[in-house]
One Martini backbone bead per residue (centre of mass of N, CA, C, O) as a GRO file, in nm:
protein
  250
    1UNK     BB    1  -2.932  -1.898   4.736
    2UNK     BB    2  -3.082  -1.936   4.477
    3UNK     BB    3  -3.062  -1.658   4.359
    4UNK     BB    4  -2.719  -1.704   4.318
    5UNK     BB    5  -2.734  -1.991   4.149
    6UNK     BB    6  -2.928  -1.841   3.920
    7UNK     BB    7  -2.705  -1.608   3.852
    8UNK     BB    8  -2.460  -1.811   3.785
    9UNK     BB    9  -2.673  -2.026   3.601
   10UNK     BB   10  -2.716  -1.824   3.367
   11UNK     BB   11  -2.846  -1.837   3.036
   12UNK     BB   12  -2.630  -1.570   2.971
   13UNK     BB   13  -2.388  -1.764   3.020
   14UNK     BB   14  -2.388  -2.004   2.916
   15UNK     BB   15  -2.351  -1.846   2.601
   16UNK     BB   16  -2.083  -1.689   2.640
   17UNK     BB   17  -1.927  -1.978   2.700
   18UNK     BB   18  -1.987  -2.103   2.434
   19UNK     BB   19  -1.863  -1.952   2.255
   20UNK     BB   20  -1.602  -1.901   2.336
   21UNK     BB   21  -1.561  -2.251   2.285
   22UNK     BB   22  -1.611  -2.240   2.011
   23UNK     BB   23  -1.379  -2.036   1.901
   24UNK     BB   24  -1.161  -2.246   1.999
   25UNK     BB   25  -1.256  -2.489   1.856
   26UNK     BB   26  -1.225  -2.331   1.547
   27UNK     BB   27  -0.907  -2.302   1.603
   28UNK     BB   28  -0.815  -2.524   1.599
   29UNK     BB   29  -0.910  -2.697   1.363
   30UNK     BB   30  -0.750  -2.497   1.191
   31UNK     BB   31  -0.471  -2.588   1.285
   32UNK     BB   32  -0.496  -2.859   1.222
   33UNK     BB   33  -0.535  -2.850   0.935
   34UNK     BB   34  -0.260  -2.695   0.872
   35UNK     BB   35  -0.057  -2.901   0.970
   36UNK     BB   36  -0.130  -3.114   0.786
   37UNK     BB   37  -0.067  -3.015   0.527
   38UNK     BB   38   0.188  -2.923   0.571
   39UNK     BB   39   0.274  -3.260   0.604
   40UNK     BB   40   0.216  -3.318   0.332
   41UNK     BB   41   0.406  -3.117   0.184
   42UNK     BB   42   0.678  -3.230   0.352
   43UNK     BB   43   0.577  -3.587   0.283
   44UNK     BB   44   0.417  -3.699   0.475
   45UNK     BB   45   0.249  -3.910   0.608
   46UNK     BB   46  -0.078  -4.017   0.682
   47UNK     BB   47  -0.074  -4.246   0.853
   48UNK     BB   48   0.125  -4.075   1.091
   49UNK     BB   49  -0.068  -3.835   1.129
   50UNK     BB   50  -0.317  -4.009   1.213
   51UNK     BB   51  -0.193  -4.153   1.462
   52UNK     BB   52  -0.133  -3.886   1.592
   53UNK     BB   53  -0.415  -3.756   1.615
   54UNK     BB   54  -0.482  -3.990   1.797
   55UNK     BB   55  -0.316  -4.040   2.016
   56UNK     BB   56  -0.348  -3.740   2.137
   57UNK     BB   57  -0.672  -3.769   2.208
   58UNK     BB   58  -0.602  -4.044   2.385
   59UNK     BB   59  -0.437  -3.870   2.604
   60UNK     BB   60  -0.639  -3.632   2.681
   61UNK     BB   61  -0.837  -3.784   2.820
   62UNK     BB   62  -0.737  -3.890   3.139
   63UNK     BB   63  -0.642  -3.553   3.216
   64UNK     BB   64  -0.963  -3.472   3.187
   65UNK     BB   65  -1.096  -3.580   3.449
   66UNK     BB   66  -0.948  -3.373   3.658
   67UNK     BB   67  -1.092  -3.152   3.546
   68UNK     BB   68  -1.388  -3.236   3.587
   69UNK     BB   69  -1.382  -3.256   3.884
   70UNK     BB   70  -1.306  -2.909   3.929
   71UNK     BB   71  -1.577  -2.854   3.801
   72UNK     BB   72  -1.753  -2.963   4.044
   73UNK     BB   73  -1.588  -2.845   4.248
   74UNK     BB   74  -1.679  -2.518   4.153
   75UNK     BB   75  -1.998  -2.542   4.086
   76UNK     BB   76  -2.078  -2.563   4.377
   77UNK     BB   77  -2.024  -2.173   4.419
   78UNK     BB   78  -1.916  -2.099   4.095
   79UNK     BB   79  -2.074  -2.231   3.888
   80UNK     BB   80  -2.071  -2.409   3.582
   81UNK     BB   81  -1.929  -2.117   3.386
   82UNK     BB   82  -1.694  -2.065   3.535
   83UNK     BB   83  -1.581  -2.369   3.540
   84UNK     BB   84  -1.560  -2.424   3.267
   85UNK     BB   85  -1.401  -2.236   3.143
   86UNK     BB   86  -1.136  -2.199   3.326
   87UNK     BB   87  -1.071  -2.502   3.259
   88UNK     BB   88  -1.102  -2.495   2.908
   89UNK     BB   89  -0.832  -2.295   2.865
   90UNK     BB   90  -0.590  -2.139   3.114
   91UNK     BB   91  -0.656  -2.336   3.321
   92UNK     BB   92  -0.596  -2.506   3.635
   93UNK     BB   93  -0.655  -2.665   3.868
   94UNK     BB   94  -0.445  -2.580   4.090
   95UNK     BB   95  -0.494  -2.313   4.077
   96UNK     BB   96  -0.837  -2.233   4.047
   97UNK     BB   97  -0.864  -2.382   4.384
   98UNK     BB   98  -0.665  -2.188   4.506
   99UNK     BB   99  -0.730  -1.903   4.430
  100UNK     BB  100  -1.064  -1.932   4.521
  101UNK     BB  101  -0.996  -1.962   4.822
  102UNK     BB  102  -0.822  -1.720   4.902
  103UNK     BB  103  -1.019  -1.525   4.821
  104UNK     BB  104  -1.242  -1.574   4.972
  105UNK     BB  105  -1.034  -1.558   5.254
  106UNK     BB  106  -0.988  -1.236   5.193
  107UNK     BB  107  -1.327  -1.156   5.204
  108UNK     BB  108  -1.366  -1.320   5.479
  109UNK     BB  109  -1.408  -1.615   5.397
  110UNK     BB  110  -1.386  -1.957   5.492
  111UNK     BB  111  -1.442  -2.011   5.196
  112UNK     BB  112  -1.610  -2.242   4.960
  113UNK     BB  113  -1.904  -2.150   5.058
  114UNK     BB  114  -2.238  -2.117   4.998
  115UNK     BB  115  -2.368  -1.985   5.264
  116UNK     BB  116  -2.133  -1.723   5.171
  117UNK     BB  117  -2.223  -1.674   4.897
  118UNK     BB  118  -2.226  -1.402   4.658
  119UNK     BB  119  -2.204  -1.176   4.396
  120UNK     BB  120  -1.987  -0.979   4.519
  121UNK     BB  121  -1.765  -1.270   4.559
  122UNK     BB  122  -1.795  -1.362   4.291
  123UNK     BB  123  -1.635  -1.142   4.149
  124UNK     BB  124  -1.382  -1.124   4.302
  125UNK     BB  125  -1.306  -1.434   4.234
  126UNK     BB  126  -1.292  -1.422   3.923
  127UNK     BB  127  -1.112  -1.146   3.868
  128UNK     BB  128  -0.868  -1.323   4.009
  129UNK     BB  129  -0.843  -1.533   3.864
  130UNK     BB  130  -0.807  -1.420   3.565
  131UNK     BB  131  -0.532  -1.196   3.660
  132UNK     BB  132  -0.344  -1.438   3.783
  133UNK     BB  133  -0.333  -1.602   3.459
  134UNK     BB  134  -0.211  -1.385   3.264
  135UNK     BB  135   0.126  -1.406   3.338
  136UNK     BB  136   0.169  -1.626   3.082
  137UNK     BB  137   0.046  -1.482   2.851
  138UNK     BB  138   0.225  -1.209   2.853
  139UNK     BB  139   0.477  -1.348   2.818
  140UNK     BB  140   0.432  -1.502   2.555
  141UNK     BB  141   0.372  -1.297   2.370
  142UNK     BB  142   0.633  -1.090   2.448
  143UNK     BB  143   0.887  -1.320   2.510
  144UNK     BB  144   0.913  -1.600   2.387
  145UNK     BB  145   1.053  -1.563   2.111
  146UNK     BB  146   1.330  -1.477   2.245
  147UNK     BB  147   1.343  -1.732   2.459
  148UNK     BB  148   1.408  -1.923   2.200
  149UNK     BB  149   1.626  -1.770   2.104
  150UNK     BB  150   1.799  -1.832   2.285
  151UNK     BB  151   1.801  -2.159   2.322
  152UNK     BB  152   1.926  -2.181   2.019
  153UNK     BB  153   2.209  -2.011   2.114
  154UNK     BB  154   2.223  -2.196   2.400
  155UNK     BB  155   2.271  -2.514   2.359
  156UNK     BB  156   2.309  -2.743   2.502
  157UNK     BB  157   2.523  -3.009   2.597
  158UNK     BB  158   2.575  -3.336   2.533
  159UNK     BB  159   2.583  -3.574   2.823
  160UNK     BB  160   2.621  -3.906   2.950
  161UNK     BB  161   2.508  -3.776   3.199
  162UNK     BB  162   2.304  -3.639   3.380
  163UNK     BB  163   2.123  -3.391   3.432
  164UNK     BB  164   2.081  -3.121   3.598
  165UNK     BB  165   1.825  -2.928   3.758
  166UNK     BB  166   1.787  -2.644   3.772
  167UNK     BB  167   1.638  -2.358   3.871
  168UNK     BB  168   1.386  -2.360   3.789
  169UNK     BB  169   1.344  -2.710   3.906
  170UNK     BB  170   1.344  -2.566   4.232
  171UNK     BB  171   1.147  -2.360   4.218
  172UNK     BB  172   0.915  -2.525   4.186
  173UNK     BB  173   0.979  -2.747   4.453
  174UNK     BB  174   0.965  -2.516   4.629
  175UNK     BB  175   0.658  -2.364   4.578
  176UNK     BB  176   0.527  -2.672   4.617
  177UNK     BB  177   0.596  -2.677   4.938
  178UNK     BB  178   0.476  -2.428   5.031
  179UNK     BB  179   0.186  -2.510   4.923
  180UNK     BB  180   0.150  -2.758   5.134
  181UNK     BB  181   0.237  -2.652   5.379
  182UNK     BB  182   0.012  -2.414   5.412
  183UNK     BB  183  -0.199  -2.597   5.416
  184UNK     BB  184  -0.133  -2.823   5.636
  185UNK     BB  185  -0.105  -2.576   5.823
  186UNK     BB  186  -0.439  -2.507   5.823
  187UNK     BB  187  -0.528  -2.775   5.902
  188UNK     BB  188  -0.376  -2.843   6.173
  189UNK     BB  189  -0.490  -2.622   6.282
  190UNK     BB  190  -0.834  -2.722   6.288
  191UNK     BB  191  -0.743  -2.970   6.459
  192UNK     BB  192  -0.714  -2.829   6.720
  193UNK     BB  193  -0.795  -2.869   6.972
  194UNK     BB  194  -1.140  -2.712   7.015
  195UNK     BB  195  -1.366  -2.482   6.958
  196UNK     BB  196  -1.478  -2.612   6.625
  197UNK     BB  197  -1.291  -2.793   6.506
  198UNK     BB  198  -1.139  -2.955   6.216
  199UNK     BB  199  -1.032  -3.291   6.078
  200UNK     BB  200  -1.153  -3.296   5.764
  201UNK     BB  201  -0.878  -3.206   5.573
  202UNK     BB  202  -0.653  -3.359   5.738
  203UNK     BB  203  -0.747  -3.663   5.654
  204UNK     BB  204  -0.794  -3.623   5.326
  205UNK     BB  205  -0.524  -3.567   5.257
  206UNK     BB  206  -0.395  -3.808   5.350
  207UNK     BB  207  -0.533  -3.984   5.152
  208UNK     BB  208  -0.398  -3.827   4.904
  209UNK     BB  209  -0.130  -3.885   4.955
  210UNK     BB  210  -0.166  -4.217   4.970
  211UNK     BB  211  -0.220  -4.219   4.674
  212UNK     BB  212  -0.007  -4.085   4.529
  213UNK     BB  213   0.218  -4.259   4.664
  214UNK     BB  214   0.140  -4.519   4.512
  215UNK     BB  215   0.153  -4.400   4.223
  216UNK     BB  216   0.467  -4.379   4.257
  217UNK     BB  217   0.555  -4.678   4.307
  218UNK     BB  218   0.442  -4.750   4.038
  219UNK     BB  219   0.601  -4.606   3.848
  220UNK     BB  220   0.914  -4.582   3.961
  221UNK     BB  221   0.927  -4.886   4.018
  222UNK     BB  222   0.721  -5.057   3.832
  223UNK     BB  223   0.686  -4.909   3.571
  224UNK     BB  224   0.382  -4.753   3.530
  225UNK     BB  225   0.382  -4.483   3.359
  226UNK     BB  226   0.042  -4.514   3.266
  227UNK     BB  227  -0.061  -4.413   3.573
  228UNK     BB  228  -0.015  -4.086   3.565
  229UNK     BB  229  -0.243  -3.983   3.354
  230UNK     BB  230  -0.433  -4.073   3.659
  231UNK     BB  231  -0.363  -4.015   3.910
  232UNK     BB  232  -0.489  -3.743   4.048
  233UNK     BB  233  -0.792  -3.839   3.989
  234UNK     BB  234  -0.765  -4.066   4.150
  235UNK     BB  235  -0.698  -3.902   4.430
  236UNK     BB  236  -0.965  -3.777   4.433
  237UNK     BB  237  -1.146  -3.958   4.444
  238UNK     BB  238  -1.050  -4.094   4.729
  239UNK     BB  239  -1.077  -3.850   4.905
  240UNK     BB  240  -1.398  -3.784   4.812
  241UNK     BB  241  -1.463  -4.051   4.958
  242UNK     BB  242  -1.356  -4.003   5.209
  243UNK     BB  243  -1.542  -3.739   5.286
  244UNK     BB  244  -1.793  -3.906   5.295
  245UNK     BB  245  -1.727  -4.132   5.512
  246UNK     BB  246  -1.635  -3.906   5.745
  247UNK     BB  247  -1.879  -3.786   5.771
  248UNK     BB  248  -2.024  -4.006   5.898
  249UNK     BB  249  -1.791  -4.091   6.116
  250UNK     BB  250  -1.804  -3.745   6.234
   0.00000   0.00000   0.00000
């Protein structure tokens, strides 16, 4: 075991992941250089500019917790330059947890244990992870600038009523109940008494349920708006104490 987490956290993997991230941050800082001329030269208040690109910085601090978290969820059994990266770039939390846990679970394995996992396991939940986020890039690609010029071929008509919600966030809606669905349904499994039965995945879950739905009702009902940026990292800290707790009682 020792030996498979010395391949995965190798010094040329962390120096190869250090590039990827470094050409990409040298790129983004391009791109804000050129921004900001640009906003220069059509007139824009220097003052406006820079406050703007403080506020987005300060924006982007609290949601960037929950992925921290997800780094460190996925580096002890995928080593933390895969874990790194996978993060740092096009994937999501919520993706890259979900769908390394499928992979392991599909070649075999009980989910994302340590003490099962290879290093030809590592490499096909890596290709798995990696392949599965590429249909949002090639889309952007490909289809991006036609489906902008459709959006602005036929923009909505603005009226006084609230607009109702479109095909997509019904699809998104239903496909994220089913996948809450299809996780709790096999909680649920795990916890059914019988030999080897397994209580703490669904125990967690409520827990970070009830955190979630606590800071639901501080947005929505309180007012409290500024709670969203870090709901989530919240709710998982709450978890992963919960889980740790459960465990000296379990």
């Amino acid at each position: 075991m020792n030996e498979y987490l010395s391949q995965v956290n190798a010094l040329s993997f962390y120096l190869i992941v250090a590039a990827v991230l470094l050409f990409i941050t040298i790129m983004c800082l391009y791109i804000l250089i050129k921004c900001y001329r640009a906003g220069i030269k059509i007139g824009m208040d220097k003052a406006v500019l820079k406050k703007t690109i403080t506020s987005s910085a300060t924006f982007t601090l609290l949601p960037s917790i929950s992925i921290l978290l997800g780094v460190v969820a996925l580096s002890g059994t995928l080593g933390v330059p895969l874990s790194w990266l996978r993060l740092s770039v096009i994937g999501s939390l919520q993706y890259e947890l979900n769908v390394a846990e499928i992979a392991a679970q599909s070649i075999g394995l009980s989910g994302l244990r340590l003490e099962e996992m290879s290093l030809q396991a590592f490499i096909t939940i890596a290709l798995v992870m990696t392949v599965g986020i590429l249909g949002g890039l090639f889309f952007t690609i490909f289809f991006l600038k036609k489906y902008l010029a459709k959006l602005k071929s036929n923009p909505k008509k603005e009226t006084n009523s609230e607009s109702k919600p479109g095909f997509g966030a019904h699809a998104t809606t239903a496909m994220f109940i089913g996948l809450c669905g299809a996780y709790i349904g096999a909680y649920i499994g795990k916890a059914v008494p019988r030999q080897g039965s397994d209580i703490m995945p669904l125990l967690v879950a409520l827990v970070a349920a009830a955190a979630m739905a606590v800071f639901e009702i501080l947005i929505q009902k309180k007012g409290k708006a500024s709670l969203e940026n870090f709901s989530l990292a919240a709710s998982m800290l709450v978890a992963m104490a919960a889980a740790v707790g459960f465990g000296f009682i379990l």
